[in-house]
Short mmCIF file of N, CA and C in Angstrom, two decimals:
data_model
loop_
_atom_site.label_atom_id
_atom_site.label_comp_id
_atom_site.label_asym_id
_atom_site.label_seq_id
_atom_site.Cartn_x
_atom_site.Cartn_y
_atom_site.Cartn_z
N UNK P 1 9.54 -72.40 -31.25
CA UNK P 1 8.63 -71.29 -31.39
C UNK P 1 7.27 -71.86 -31.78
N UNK P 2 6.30 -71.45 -31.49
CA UNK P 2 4.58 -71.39 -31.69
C UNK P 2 4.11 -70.57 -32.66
N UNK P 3 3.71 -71.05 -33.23
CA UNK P 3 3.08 -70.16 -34.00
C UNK P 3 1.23 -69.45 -33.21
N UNK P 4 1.33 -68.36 -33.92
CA UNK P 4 0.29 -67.57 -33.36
C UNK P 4 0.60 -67.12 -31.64
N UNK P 5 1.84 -66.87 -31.40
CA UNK P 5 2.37 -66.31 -30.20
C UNK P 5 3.41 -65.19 -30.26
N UNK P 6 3.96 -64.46 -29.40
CA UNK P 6 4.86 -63.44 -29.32
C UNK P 6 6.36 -63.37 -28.78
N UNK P 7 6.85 -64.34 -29.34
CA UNK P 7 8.31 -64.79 -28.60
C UNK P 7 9.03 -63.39 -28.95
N UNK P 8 9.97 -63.42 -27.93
CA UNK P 8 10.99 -62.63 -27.84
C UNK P 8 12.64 -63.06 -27.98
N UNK P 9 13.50 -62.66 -29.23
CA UNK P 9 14.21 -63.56 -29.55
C UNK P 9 15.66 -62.57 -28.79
N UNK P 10 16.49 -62.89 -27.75
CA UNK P 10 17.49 -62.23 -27.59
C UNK P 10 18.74 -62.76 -27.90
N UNK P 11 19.50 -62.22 -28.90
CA UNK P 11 21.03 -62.58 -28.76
C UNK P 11 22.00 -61.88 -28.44
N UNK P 12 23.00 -62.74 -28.57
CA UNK P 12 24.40 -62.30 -27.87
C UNK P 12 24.96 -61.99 -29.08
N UNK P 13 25.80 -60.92 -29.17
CA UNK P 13 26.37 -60.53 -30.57
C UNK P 13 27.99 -60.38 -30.18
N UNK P 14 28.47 -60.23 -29.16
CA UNK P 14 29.85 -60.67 -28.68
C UNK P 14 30.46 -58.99 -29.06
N UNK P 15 29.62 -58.02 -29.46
CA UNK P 15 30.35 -56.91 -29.87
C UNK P 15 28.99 -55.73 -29.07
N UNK P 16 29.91 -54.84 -28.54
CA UNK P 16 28.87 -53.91 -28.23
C UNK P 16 27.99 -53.17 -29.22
N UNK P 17 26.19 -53.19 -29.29
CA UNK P 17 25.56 -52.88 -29.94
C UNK P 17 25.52 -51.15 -30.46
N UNK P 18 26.38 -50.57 -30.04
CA UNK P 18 26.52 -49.30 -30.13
C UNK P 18 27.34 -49.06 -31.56
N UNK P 19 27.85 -50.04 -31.80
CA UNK P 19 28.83 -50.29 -32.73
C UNK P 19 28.40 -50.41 -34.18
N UNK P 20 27.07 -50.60 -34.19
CA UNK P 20 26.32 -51.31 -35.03
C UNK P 20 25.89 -49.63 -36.14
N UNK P 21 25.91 -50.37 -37.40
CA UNK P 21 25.09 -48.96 -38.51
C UNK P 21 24.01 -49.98 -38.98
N UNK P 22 24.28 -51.16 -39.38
CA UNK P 22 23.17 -52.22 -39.76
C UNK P 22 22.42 -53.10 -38.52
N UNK P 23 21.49 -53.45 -38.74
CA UNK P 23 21.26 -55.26 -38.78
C UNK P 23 20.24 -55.67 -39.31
N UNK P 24 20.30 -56.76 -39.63
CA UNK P 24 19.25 -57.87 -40.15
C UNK P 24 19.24 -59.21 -39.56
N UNK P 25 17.86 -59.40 -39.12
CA UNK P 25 17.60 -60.70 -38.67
C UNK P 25 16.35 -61.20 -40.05
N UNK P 26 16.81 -62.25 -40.21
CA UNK P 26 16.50 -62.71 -41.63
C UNK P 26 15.90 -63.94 -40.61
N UNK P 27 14.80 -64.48 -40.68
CA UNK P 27 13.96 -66.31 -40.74
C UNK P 27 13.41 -66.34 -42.29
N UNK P 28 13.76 -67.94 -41.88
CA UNK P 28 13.37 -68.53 -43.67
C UNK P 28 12.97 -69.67 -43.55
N UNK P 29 12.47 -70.52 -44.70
CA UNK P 29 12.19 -71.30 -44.40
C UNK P 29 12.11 -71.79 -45.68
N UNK P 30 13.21 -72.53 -46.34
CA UNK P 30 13.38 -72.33 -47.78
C UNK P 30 14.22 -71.19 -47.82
N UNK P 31 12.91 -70.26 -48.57
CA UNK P 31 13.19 -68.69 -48.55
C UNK P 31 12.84 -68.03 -47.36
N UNK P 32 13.38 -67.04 -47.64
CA UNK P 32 13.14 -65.31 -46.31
C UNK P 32 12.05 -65.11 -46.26
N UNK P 33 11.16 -65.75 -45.16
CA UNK P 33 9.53 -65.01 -45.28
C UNK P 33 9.54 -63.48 -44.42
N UNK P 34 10.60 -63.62 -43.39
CA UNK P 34 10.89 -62.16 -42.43
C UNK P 34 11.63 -61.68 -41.99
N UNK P 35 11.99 -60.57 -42.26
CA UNK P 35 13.08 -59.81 -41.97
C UNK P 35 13.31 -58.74 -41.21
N UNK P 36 13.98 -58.67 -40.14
CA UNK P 36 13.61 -57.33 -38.81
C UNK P 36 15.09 -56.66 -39.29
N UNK P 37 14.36 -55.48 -38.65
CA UNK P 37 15.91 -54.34 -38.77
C UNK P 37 16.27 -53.65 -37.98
N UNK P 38 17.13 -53.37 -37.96
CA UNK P 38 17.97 -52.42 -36.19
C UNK P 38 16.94 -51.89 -35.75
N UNK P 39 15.86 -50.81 -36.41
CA UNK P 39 14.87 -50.27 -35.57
C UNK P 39 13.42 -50.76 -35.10
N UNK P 40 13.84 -52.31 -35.56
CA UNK P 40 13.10 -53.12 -35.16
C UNK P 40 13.31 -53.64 -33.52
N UNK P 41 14.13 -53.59 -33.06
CA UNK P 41 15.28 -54.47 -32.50
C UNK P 41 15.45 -53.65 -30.79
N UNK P 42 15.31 -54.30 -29.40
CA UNK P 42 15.95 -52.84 -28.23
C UNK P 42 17.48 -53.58 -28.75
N UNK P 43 18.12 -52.71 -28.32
CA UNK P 43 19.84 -52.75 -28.21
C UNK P 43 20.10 -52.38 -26.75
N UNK P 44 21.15 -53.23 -26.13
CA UNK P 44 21.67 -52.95 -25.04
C UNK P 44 22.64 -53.91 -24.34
N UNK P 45 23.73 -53.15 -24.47
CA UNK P 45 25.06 -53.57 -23.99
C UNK P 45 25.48 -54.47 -25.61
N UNK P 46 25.56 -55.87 -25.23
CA UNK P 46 25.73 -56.57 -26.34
C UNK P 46 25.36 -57.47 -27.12
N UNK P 47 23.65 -57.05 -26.40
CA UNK P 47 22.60 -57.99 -26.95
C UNK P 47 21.44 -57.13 -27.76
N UNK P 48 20.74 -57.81 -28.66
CA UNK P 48 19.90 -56.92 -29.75
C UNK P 48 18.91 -58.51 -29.16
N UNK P 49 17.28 -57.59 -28.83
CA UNK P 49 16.74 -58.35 -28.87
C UNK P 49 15.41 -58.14 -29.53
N UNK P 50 14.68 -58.91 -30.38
CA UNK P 50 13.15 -58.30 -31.12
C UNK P 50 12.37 -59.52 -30.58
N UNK P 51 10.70 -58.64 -30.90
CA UNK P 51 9.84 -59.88 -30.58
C UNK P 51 8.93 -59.46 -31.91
N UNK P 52 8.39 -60.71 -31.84
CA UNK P 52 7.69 -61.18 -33.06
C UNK P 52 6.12 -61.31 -33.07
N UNK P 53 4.97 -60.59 -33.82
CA UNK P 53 3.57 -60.44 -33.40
C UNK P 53 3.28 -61.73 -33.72
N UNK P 54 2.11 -61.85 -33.42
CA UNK P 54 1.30 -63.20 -33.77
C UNK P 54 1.22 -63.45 -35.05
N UNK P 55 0.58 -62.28 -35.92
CA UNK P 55 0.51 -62.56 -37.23
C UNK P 55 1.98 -62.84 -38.27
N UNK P 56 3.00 -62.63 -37.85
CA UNK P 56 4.47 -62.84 -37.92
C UNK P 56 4.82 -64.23 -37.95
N UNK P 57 4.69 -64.71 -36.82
CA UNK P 57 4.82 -66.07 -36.39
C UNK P 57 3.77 -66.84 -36.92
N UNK P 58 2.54 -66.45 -37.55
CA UNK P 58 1.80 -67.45 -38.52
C UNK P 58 2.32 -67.24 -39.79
N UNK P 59 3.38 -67.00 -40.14
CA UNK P 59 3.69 -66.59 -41.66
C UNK P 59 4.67 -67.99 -41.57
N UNK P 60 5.11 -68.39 -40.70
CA UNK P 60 5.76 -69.83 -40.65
C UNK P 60 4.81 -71.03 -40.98
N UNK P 61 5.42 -72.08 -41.55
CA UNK P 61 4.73 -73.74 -42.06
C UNK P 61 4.80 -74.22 -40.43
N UNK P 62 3.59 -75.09 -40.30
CA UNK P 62 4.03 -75.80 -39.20
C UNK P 62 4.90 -76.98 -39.17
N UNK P 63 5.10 -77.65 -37.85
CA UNK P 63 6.39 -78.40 -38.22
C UNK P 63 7.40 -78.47 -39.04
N UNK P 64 7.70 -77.08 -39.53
CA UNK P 64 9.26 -77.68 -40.13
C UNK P 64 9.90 -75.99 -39.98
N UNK P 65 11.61 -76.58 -39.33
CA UNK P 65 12.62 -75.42 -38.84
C UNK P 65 12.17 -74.27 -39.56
N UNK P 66 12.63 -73.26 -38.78
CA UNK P 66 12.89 -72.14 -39.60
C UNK P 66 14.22 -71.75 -39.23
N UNK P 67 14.92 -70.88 -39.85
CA UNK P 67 16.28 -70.43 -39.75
C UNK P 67 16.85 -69.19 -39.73
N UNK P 68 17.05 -69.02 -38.63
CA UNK P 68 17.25 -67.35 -38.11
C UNK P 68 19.00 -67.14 -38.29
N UNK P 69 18.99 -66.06 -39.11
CA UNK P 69 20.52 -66.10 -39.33
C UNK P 69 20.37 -64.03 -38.94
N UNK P 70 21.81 -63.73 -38.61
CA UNK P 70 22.19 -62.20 -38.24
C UNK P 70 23.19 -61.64 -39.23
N UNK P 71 22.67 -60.50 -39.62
CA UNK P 71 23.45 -60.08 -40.55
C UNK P 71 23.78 -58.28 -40.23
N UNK P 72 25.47 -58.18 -39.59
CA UNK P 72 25.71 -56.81 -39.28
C UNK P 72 26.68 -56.10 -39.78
N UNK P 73 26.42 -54.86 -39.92
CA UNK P 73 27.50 -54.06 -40.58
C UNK P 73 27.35 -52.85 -39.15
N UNK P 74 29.04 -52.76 -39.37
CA UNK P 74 29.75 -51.82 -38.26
C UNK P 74 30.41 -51.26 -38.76
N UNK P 75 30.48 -49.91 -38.94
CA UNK P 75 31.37 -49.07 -39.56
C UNK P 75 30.50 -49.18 -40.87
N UNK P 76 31.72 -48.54 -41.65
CA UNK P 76 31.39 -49.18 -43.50
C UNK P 76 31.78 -49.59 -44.09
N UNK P 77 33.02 -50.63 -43.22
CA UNK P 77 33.24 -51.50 -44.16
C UNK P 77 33.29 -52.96 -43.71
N UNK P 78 32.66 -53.25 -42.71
CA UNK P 78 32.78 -54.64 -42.16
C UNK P 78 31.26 -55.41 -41.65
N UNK P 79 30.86 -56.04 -42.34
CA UNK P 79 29.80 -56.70 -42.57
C UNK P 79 29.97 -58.44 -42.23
N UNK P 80 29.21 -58.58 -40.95
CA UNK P 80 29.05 -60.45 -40.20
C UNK P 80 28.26 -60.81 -40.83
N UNK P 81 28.21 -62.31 -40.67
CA UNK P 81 27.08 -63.04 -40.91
C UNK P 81 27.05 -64.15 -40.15
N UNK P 82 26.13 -64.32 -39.28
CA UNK P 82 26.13 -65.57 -38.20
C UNK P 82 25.71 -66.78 -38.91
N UNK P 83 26.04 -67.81 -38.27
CA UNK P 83 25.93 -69.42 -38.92
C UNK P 83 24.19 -69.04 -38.48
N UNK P 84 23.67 -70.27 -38.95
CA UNK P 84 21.88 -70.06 -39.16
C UNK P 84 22.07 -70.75 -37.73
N UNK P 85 20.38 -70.11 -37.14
CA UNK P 85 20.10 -70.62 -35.79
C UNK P 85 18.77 -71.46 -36.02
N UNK P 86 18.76 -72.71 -35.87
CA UNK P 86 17.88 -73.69 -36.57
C UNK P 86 16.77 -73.90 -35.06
N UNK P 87 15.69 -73.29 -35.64
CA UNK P 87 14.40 -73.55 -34.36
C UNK P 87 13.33 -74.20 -34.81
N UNK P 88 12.37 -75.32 -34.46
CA UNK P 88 11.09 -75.88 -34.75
C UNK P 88 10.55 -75.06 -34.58
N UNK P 89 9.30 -75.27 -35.60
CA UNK P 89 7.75 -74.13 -35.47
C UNK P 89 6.85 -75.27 -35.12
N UNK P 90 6.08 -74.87 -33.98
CA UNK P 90 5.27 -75.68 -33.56
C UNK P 90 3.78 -75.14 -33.93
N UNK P 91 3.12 -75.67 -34.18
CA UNK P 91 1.41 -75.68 -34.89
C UNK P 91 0.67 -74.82 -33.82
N UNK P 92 -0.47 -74.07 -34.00
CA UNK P 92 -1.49 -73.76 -33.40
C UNK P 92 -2.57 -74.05 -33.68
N UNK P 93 -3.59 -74.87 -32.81
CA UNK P 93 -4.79 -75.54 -33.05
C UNK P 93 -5.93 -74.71 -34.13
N UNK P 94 -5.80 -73.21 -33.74
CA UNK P 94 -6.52 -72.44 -34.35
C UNK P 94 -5.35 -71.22 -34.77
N UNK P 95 -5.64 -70.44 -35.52
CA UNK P 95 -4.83 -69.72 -36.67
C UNK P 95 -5.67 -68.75 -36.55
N UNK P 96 -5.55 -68.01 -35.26
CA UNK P 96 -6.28 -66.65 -35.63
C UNK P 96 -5.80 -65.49 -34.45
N UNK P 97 -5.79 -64.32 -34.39
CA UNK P 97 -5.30 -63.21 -33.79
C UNK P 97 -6.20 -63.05 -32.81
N UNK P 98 -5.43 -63.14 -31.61
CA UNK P 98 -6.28 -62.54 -30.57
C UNK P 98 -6.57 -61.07 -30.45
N UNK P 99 -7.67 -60.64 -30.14
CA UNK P 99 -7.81 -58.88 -30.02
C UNK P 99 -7.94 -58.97 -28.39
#
């Protein structure tokens, strides 16, 4: 990922998204700098996918991972948690928002 860009992150959740009362997509880096939530998120079939603004993606350090982990509750009483998804943040020459 780049910082100061708009990636679009899609996963596979292996369970149909209809199923879903929660989610959380948590990146960290260290700590949790961001956290998206189901109505953050399109849903469809069995993938949840969000994208991320520019100013989002500068809230990351450059060069070093960040760690995207999923966190879902289905029903009310069964709550996942995916192993962390380990991605490089790559630098942007300049650090500023395009209009």
């Amino acid at each position: 990922m780049r910082k100061g860009t708009t990636p679009t992150h899609i996963f596979t959740l292996g369970i149909e998204t209809s199923c879903l009362t929660d989610l959380r997509i948590l990146y960290a880096q260290d700590d949790v700098i961001l956290e998206k939530h189901l109505s953050d998120c399109v849903l469809e079939g069995e993938t949840a996918s969000v994208t991320l603004t520019e100013e989002e993606t500068f809230l990351f350090a450059s060069d070093a991972p960040v760690n995207i982990q999923l966190r879902l509750r289905i029903g009310e009483d069964v709550v996942l948690t995916s192993d962390p998804i380990i991605v490089p943040v790559k630098r942007c020459l300049k650090e500023e928002v395009l209009i």
